[in-house]
PDB file of C-alpha atoms in Angstrom:
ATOM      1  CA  UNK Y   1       0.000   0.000   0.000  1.00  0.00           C
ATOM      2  CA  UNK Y   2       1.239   3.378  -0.863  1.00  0.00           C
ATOM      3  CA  UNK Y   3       1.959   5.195   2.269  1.00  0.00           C
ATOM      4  CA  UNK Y   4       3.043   8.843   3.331  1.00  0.00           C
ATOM      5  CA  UNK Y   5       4.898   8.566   6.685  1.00  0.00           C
ATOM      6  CA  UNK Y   6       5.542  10.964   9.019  1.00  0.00           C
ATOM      7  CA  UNK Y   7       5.810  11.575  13.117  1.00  0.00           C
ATOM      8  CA  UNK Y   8       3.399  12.668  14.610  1.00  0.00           C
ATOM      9  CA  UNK Y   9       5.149  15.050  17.271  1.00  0.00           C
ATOM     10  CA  UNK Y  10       4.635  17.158  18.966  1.00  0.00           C
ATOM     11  CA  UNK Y  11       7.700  18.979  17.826  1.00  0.00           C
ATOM     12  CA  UNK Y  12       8.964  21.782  20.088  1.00  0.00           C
ATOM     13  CA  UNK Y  13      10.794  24.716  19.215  1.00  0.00           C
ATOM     14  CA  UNK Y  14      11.802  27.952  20.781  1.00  0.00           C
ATOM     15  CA  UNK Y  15      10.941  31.477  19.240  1.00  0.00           C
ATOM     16  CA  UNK Y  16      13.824  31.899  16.364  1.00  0.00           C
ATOM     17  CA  UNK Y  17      15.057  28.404  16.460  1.00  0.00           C
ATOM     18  CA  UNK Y  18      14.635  26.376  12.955  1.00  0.00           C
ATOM     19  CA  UNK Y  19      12.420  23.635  13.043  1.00  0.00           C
ATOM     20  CA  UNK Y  20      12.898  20.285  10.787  1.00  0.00           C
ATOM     21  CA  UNK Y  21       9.979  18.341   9.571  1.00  0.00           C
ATOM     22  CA  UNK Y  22      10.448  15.323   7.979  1.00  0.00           C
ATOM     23  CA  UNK Y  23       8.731  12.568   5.899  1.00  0.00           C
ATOM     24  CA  UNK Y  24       8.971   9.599   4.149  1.00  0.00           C
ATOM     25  CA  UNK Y  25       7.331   8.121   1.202  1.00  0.00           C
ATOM     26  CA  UNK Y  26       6.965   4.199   0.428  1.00  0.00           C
ATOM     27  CA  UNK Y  27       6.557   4.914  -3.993  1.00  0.00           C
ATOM     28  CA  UNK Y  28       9.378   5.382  -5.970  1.00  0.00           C
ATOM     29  CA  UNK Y  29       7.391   6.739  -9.336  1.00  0.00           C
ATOM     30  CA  UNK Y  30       5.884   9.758  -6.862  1.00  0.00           C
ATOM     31  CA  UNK Y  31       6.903  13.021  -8.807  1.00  0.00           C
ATOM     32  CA  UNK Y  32       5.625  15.404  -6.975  1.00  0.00           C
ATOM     33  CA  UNK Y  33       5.453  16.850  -3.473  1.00  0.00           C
ATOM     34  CA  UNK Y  34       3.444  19.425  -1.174  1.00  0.00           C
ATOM     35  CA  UNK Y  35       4.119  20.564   2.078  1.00  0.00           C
ATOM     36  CA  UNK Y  36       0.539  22.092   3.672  1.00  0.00           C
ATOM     37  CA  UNK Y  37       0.041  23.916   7.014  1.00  0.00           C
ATOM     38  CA  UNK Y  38      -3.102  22.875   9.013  1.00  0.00           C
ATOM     39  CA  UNK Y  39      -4.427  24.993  11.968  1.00  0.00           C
ATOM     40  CA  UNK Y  40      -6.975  23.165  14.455  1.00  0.00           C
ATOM     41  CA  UNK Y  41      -9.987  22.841  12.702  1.00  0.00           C
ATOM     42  CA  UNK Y  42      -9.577  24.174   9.458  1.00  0.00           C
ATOM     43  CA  UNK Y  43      -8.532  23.346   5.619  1.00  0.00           C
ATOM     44  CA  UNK Y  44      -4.563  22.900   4.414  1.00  0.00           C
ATOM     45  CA  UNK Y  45      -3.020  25.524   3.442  1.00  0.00           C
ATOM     46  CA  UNK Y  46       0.033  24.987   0.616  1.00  0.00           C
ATOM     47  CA  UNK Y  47       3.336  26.420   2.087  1.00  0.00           C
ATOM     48  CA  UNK Y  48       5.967  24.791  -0.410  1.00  0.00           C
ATOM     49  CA  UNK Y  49       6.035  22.153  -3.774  1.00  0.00           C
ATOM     50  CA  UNK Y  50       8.989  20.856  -4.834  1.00  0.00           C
ATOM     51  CA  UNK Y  51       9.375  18.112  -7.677  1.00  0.00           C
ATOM     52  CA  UNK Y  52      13.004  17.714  -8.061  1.00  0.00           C
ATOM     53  CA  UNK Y  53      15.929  16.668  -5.882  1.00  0.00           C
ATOM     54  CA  UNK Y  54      17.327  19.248  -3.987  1.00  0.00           C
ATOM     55  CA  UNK Y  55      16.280  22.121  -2.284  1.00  0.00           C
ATOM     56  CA  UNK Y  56      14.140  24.938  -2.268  1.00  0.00           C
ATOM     57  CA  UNK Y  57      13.496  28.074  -0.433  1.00  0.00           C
ATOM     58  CA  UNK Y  58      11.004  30.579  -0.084  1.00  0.00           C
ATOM     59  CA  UNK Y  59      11.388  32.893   2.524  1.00  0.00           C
ATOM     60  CA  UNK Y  60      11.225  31.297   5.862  1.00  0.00           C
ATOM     61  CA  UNK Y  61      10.400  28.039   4.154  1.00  0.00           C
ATOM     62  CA  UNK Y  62      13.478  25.503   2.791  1.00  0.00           C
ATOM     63  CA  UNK Y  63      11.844  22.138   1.365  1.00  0.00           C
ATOM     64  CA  UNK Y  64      14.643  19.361   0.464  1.00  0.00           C
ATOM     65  CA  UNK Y  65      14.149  16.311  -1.640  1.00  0.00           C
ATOM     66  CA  UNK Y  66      16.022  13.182  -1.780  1.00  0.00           C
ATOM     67  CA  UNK Y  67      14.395  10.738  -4.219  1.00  0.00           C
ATOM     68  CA  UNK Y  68      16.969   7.892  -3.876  1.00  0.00           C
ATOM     69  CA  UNK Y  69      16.443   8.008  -0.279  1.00  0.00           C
ATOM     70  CA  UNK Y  70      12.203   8.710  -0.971  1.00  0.00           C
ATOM     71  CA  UNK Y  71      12.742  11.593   2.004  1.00  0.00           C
ATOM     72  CA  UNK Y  72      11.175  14.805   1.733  1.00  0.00           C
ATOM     73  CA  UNK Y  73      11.787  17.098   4.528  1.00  0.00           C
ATOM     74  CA  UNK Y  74      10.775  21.252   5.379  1.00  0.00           C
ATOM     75  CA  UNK Y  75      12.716  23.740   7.360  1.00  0.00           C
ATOM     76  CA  UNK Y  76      11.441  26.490   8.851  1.00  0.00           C
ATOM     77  CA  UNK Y  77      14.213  29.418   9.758  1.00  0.00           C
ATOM     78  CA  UNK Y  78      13.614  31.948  12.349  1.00  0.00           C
ATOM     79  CA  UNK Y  79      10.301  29.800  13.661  1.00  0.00           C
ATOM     80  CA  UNK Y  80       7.244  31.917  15.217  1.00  0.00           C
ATOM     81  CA  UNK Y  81       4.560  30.753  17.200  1.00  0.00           C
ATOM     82  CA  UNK Y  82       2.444  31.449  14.470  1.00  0.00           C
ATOM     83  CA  UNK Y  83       4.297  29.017  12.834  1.00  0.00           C
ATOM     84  CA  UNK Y  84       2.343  26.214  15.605  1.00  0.00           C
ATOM     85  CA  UNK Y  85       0.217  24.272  13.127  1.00  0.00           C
ATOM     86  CA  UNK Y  86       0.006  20.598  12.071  1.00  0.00           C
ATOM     87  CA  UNK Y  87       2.662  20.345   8.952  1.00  0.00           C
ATOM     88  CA  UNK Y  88       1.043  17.564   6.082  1.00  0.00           C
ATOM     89  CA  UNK Y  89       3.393  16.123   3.748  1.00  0.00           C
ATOM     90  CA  UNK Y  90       1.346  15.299   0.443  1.00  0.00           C
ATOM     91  CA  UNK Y  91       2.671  13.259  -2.315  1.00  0.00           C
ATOM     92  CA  UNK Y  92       1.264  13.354  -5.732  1.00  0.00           C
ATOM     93  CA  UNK Y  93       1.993   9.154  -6.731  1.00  0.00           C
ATOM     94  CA  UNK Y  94       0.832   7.960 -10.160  1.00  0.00           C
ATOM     95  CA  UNK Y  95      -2.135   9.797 -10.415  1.00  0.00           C
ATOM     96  CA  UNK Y  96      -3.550  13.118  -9.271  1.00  0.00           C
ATOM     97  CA  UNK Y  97      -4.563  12.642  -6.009  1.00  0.00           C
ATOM     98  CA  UNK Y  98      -2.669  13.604  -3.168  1.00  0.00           C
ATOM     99  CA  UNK Y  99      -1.850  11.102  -0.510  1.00  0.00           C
ATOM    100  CA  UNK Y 100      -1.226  13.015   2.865  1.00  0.00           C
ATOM    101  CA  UNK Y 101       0.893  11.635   6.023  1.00  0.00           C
ATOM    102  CA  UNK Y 102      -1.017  11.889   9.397  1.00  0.00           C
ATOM    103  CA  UNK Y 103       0.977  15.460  10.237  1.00  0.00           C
ATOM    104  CA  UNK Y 104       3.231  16.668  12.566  1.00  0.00           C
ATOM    105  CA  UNK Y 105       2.138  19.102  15.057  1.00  0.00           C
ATOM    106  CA  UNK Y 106       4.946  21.991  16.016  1.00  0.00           C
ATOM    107  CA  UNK Y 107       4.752  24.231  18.851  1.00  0.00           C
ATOM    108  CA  UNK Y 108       7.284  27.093  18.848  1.00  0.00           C
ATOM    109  CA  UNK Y 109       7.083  28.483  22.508  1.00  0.00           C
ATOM    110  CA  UNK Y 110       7.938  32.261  22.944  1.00  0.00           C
TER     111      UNK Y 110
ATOM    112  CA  UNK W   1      -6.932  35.951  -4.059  1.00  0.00           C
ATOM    113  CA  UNK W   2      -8.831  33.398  -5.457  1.00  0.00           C
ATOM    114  CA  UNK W   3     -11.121  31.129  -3.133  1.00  0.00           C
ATOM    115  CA  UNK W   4     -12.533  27.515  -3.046  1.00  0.00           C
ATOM    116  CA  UNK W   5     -15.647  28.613  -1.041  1.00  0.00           C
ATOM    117  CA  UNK W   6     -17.988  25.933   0.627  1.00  0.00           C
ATOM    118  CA  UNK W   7     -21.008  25.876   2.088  1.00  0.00           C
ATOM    119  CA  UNK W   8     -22.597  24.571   4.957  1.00  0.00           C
ATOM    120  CA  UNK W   9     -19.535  25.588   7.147  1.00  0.00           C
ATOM    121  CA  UNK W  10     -21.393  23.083   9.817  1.00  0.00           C
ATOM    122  CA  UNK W  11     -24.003  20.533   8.446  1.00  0.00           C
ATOM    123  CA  UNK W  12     -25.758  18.159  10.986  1.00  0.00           C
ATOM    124  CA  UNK W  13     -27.653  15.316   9.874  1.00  0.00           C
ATOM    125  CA  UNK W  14     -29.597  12.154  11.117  1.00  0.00           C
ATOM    126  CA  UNK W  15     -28.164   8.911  10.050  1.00  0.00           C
ATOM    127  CA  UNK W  16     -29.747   7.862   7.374  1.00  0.00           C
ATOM    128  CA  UNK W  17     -30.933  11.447   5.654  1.00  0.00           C
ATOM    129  CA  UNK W  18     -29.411  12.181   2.386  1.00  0.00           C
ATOM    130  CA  UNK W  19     -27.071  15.223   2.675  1.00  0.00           C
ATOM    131  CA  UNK W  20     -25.519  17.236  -0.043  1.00  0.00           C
ATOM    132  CA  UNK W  21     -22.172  19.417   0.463  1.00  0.00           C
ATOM    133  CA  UNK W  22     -21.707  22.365  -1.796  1.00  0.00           C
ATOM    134  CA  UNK W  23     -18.728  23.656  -3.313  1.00  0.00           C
ATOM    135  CA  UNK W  24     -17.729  26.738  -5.719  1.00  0.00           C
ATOM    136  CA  UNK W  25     -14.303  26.086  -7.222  1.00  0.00           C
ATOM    137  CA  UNK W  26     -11.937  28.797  -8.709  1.00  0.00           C
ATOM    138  CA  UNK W  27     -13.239  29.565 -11.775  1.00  0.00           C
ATOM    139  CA  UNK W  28     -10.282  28.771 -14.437  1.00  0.00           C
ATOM    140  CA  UNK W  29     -10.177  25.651 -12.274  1.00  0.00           C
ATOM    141  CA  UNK W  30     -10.593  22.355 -14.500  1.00  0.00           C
ATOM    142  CA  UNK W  31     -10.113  19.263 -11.796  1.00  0.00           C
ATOM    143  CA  UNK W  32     -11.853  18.878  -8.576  1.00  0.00           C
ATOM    144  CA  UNK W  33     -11.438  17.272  -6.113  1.00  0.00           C
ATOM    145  CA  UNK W  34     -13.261  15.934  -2.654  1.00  0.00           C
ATOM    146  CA  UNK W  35     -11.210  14.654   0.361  1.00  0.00           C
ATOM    147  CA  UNK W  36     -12.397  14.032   3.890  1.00  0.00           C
ATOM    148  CA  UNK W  37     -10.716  14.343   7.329  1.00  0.00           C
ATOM    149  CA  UNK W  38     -11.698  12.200  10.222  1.00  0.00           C
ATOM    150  CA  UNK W  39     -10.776  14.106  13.197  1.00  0.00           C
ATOM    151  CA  UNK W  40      -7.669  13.087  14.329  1.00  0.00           C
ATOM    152  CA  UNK W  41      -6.720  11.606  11.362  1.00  0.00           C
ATOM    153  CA  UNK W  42      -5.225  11.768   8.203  1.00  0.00           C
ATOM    154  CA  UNK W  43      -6.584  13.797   5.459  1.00  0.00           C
ATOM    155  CA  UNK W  44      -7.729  10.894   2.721  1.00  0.00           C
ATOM    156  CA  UNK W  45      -8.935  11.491  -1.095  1.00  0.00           C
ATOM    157  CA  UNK W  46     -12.837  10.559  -2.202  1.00  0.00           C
ATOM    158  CA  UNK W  47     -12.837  11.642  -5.509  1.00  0.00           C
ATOM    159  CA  UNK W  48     -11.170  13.969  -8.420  1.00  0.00           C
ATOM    160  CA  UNK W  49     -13.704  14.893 -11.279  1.00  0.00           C
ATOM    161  CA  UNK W  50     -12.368  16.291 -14.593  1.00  0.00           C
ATOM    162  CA  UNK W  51     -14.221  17.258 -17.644  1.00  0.00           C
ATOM    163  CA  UNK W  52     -17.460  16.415 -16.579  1.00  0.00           C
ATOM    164  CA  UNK W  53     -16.670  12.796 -14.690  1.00  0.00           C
ATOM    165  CA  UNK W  54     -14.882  11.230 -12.024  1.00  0.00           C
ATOM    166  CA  UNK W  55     -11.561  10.357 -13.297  1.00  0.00           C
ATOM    167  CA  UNK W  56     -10.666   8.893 -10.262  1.00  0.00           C
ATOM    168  CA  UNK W  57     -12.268   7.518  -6.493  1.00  0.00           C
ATOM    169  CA  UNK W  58     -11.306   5.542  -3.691  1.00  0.00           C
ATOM    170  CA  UNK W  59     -12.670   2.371  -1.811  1.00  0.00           C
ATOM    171  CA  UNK W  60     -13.812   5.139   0.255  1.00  0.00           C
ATOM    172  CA  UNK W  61     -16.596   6.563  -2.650  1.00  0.00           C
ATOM    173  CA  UNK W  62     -18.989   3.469  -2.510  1.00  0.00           C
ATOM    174  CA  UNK W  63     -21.979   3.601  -3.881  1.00  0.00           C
ATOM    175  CA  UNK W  64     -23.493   6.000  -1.152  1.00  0.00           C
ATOM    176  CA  UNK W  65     -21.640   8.627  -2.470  1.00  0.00           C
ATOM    177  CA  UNK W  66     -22.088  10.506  -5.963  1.00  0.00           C
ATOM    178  CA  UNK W  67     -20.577  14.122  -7.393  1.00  0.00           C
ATOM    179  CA  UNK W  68     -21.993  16.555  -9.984  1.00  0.00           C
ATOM    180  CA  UNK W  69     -21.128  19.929 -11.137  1.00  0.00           C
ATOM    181  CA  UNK W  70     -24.756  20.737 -12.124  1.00  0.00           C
ATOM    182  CA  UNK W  71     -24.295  24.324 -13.831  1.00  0.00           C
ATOM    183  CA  UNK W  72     -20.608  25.061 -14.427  1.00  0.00           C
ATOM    184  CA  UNK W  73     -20.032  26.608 -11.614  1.00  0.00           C
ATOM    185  CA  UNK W  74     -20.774  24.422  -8.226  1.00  0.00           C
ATOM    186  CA  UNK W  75     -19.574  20.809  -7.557  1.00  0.00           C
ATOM    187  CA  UNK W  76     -21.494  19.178  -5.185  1.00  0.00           C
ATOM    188  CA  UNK W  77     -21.101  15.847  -2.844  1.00  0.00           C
ATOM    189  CA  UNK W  78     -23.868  13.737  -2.344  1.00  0.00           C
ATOM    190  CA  UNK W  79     -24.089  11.134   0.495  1.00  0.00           C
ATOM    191  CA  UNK W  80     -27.546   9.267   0.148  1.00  0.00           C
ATOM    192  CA  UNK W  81     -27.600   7.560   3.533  1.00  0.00           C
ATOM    193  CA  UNK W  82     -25.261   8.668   6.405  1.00  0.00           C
ATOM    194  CA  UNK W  83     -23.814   6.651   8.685  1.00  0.00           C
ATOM    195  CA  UNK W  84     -22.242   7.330  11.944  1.00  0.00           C
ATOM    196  CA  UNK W  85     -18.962   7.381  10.682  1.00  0.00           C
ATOM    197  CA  UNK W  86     -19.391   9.488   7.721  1.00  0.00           C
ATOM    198  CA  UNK W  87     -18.488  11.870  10.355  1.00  0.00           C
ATOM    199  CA  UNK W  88     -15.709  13.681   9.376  1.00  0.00           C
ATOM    200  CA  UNK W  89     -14.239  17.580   7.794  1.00  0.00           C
ATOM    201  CA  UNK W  90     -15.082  17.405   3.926  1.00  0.00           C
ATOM    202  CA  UNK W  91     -13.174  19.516   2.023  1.00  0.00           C
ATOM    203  CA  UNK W  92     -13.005  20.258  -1.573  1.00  0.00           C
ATOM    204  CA  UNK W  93     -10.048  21.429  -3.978  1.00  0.00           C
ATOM    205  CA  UNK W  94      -9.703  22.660  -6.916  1.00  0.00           C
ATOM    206  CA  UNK W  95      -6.462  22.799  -9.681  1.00  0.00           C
ATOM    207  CA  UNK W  96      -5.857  24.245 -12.794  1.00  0.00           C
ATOM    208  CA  UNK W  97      -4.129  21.152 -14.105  1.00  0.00           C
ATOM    209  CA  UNK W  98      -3.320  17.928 -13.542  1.00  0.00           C
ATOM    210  CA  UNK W  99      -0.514  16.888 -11.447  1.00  0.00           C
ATOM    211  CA  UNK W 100      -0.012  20.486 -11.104  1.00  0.00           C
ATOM    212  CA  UNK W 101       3.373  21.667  -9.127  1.00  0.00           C
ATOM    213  CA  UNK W 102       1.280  24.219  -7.687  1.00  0.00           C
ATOM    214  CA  UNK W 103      -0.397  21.872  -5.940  1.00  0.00           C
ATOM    215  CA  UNK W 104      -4.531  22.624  -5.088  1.00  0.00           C
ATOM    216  CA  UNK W 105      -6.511  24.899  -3.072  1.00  0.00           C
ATOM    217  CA  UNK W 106      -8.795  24.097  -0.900  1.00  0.00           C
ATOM    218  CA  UNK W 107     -12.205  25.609   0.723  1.00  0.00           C
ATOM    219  CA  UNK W 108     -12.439  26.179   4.151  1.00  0.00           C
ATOM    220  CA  UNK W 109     -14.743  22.412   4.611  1.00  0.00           C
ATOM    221  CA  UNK W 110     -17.590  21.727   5.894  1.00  0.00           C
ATOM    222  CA  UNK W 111     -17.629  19.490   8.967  1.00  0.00           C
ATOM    223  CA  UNK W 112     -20.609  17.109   9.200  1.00  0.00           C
ATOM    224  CA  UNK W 113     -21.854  15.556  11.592  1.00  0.00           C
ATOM    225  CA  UNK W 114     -23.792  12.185  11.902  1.00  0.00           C
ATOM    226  CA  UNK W 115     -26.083  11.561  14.990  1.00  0.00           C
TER     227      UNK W 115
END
């Protein structure tokens, strides 16, 4: 079964500290991959795609892919505690549906 | 910016009743998509419609379950006879393409609940 992995945390940072969130995915033709931001009770919200190996930044926001090692992982610089959300890895596999990891929750404390 | 708006925010039904969840996609938007969120857990895919018809469900979308986009504009979920556990967030996407890099958006869901 195709599976999106991912600990659960909670992960806890301190105000300014980076944070590293990391997941795994069990399907080697995946090709693409989201990271989404969920706050209690409402919808994902897309931070960061990224599709090739490597990394890739956008502001705050570095995601890194390693497709030999099916390991997709985001950091978040200079963490706020607005930044406390449940992080979802999604992974687009061989169709267009995303298949989303249970989450990991972060708490940056002031 | 553009919006995947849904509506009820909050639906509460009897088990049993037929319900129907509405959705208004982004309007260059050509695949749509419904996903539901059991709370606590993961968020897992129903359904992705495209041109007209489902191009794709899960073992989740039994026969309960149906989709339309009845006038270009909404796409609706149908559930014909709830059960307890259909309990869950609902919410639907949208995407300009397929397999898009840019990922979807999604509306803001509409949790329902089953009594």
């Amino acid at each position: 079964q195709k599976e999106v992995e991912q600990n659960s945390g909670p992960l806890s940072v301190p105000e300014g500290a980076i944070a590293s969130l990391n997941c795994t995915y069990s399907d080697r033709v995946s090709q693409s991959f989201f990271w989404y931001r969920q706050y209690s009770g409402k919808s994902p919200e897309l931070i960061m795609s990224i599709y090739s190996n490597g990394d890739k930044e956008d502001g705050r926001f570095t995601a890194q892919l390693n497709k030999a090692s099916q390991y997709v992982s985001l950091l978040i610089r200079d963490s706020q505690p607005s930044d406390s959300a449940t992080y979802l890895c999604a992974v687009n596999m061989d169709t267009d549906k995303l298949i989303f990891g249970t989450g990991t929750r972060l708490q940056v404390f002031p | 910016e553009p919006e995947v708006t849904q509506t009820p925010s909050h639906q509460v039904t009897q088990m049993g009743q037929e319900v129907i969840l509405r959705c208004v996609p982004i309007s260059n938007h050509l695949y749509f998509y419904w996903y539901r969120q059991i709370l606590g857990q993961k968020v897992e895919f129903l359904v992705s419609f495209y041109n007209n018809e489902i191009s794709e469900k899960s073992e989740i979308f039994d026969d309960q379950f149906s989709v339309e986009r009845p006038d270009g504009s909404n796409f609706t979920l149908k559930i014909r006879s709830t059960k307890l556990e259909d309990s869950a967030m609902y919410f639907c996407a949208s995407s300009v393409g397929r397999l898009n890099p840019a990922g979807y958006t999604f509306g803001s869901g509409t949790r329902l609940t089953v009594v």
